[in-house]
PDB file of C-alpha atoms in Angstrom:
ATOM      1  CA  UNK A   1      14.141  -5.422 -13.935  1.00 94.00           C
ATOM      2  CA  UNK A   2      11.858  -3.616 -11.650  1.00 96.00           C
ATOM      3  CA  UNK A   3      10.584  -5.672  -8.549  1.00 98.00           C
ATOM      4  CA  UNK A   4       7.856  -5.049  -5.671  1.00 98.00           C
ATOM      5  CA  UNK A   5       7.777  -7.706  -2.733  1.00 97.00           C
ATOM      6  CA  UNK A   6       5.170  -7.171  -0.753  1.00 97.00           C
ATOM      7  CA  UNK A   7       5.033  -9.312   2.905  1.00 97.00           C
ATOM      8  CA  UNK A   8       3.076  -8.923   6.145  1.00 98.00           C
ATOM      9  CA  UNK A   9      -0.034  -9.947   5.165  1.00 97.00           C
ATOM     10  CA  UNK A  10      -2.663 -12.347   7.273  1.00 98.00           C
ATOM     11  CA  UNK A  11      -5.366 -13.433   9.073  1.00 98.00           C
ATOM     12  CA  UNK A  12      -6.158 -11.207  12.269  1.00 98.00           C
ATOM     13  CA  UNK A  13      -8.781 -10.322  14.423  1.00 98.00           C
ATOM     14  CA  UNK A  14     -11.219  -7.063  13.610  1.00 98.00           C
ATOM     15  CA  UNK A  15      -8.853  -4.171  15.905  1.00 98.00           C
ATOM     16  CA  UNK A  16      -5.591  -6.209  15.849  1.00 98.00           C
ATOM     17  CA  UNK A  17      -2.783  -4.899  13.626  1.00 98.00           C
ATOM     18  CA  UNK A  18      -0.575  -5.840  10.776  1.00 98.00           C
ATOM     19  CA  UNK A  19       2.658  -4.037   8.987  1.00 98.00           C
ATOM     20  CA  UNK A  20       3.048  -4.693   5.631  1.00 98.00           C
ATOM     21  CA  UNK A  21       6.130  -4.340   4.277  1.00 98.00           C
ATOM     22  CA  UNK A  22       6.787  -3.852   0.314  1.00 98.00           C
ATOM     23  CA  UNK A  23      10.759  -4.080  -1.000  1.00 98.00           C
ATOM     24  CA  UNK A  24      11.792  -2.498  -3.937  1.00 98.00           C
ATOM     25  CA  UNK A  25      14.605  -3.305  -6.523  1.00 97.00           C
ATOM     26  CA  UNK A  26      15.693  -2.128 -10.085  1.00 96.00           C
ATOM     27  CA  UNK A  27      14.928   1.015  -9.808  1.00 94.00           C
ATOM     28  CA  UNK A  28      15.823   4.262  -7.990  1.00 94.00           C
ATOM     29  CA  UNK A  29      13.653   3.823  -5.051  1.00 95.00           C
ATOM     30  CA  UNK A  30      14.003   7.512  -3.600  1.00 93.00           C
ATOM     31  CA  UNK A  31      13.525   8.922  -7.117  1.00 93.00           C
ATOM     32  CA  UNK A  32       9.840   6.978  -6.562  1.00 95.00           C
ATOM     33  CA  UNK A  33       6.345   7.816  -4.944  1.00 96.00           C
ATOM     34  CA  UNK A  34       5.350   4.670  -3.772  1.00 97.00           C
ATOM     35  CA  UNK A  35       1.396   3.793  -3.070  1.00 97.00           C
ATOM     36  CA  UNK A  36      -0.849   0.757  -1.098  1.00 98.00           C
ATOM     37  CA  UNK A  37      -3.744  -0.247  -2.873  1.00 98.00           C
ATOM     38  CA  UNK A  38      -6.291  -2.769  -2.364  1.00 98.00           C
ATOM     39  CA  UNK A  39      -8.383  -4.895  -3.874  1.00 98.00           C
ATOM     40  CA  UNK A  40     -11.703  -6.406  -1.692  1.00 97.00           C
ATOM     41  CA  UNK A  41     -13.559  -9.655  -2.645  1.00 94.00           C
ATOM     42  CA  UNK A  42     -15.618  -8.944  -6.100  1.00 95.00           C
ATOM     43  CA  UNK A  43     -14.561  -5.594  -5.981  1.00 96.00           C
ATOM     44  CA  UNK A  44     -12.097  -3.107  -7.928  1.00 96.00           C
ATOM     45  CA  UNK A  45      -9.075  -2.103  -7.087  1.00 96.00           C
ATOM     46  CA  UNK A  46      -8.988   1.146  -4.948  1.00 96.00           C
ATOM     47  CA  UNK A  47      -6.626   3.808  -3.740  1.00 97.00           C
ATOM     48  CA  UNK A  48      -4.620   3.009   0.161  1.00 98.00           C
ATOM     49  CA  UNK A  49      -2.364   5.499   0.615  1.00 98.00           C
ATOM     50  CA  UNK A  50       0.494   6.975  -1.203  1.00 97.00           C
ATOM     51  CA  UNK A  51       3.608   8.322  -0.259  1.00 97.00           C
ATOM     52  CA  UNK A  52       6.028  10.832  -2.011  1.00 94.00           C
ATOM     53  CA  UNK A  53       9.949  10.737  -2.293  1.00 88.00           C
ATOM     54  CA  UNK A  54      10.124  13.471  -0.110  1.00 88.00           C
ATOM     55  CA  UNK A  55       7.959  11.185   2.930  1.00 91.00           C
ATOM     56  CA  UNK A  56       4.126  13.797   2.439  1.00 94.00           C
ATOM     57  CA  UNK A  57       1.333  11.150   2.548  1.00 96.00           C
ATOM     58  CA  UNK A  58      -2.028  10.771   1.684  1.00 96.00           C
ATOM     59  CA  UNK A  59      -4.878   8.505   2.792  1.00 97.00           C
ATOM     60  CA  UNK A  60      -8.145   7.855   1.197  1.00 97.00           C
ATOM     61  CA  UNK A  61     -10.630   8.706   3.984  1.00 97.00           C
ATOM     62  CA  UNK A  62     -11.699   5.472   5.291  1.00 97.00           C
ATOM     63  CA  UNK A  63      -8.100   4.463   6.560  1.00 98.00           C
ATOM     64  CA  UNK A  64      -7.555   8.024   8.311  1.00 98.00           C
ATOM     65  CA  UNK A  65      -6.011   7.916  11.602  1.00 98.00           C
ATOM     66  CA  UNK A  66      -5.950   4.068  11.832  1.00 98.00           C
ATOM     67  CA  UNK A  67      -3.385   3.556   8.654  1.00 98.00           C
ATOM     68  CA  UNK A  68       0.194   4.846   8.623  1.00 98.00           C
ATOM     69  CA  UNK A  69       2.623   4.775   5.585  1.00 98.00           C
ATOM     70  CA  UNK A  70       6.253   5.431   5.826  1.00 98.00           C
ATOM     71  CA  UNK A  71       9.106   4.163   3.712  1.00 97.00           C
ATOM     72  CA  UNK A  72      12.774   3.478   4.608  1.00 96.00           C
ATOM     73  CA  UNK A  73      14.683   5.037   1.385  1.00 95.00           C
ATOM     74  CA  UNK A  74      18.022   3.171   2.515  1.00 96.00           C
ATOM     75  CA  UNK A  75      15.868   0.022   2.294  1.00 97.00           C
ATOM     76  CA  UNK A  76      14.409   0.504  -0.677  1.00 97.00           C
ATOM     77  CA  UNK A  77      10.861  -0.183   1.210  1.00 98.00           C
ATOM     78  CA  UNK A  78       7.671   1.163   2.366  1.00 98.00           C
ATOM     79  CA  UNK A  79       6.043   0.125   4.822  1.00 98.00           C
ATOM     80  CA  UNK A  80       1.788   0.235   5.797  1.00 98.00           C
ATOM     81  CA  UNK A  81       1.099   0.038   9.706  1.00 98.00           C
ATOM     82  CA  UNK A  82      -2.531  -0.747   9.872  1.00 98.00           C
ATOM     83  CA  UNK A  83      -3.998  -0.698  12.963  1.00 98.00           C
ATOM     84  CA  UNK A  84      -7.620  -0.704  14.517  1.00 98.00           C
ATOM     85  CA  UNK A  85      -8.390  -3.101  11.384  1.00 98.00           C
ATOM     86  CA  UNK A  86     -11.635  -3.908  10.359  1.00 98.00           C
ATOM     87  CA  UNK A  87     -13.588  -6.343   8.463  1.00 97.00           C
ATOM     88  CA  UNK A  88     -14.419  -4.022   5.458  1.00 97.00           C
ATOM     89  CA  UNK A  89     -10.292  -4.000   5.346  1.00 98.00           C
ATOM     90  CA  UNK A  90     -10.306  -7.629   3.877  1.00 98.00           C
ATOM     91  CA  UNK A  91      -8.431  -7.616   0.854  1.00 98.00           C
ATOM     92  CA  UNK A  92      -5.663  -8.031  -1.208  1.00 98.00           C
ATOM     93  CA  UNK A  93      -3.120  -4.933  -0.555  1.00 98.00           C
ATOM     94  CA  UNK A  94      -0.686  -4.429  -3.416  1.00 98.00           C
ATOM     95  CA  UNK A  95       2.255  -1.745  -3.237  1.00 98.00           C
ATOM     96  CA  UNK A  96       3.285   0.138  -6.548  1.00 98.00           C
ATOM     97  CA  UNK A  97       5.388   3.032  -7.831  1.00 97.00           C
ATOM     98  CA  UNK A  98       5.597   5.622  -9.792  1.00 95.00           C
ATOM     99  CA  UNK A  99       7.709   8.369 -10.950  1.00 91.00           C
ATOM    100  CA  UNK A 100       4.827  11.058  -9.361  1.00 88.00           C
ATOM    101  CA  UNK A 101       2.195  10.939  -7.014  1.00 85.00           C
ATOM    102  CA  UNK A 102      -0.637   9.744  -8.255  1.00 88.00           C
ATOM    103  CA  UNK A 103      -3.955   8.073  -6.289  1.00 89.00           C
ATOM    104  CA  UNK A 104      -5.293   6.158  -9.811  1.00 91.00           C
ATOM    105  CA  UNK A 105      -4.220   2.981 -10.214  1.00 90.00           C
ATOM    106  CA  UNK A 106      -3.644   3.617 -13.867  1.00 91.00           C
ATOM    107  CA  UNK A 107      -1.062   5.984 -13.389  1.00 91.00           C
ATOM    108  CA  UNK A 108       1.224   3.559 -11.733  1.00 93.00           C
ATOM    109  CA  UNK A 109       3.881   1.502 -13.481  1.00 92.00           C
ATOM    110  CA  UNK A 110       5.109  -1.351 -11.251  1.00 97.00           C
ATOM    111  CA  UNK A 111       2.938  -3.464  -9.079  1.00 97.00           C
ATOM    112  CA  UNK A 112       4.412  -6.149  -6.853  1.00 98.00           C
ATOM    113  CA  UNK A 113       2.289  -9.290  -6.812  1.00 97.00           C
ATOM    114  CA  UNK A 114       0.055  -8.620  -3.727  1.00 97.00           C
ATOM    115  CA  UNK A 115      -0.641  -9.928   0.138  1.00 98.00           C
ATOM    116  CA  UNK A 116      -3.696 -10.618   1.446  1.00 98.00           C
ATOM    117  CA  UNK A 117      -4.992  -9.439   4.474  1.00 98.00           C
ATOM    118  CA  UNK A 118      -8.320 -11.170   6.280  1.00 98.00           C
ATOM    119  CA  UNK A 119     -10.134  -9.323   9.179  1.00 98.00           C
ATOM    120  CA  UNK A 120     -12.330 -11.512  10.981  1.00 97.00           C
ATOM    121  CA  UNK A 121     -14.980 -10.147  13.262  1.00 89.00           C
TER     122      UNK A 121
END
């Protein structure tokens, strides 16, 4: 049985920071990309940042330089360092794997159950 744990979410001021953290069981984590996506109020869910097996990243544009994904393989977690936050960052961050790298949230089959992170200005 395939679990995602996310944790790290909060409330925090517009250019504080958080670290989410997302641990991974029942499956073979390094075998895994593994991918932040988020969900805003009354909107869909949309593409974070992804990262493969072999640690290459990608960011969707808006988190550029501000967002950092990494991922501890002898944990079995990934990790999101988001600094410089912003309001429009409010949302509900969810981490989720797949066997390839993929940025649609269709193409990924395990989802942990979410955190939410609140930016306040």
């Amino acid at each position: 049985q395939v679990q995602l744990v996310e944790s790290g979410g909060g409330l925090v001021q517009a250019g504080g920071s958080l670290r989410l953290s997302c641990a991974a069981s029942g499956l073979i984590f390094s075998s895994y990309s593994m991918a932040w996506f988020r969900q805003p109020p009354e909107k869909e869910r949309e593409f974070v940042s992804a990262i493969r097996w072999s640690g290459s990243t990608y960011y969707v544009d808006s988190v550029k330089g501000r967002f950092t994904t990494s991922r501890d393989n002898a944990k079995n977690t990934v990790y999101l360092q988001m600094n410089n936050l912003k309001r429009e960052d409010t949302a509900i961050y969810y981490c989720a794997a797949t066997p390839t790298l993929a940025t649609r949230w269709s193409d990924y089959t395990y989802w942990g159950q979410g955190t939410q992170v609140t930016v306040s200005s």
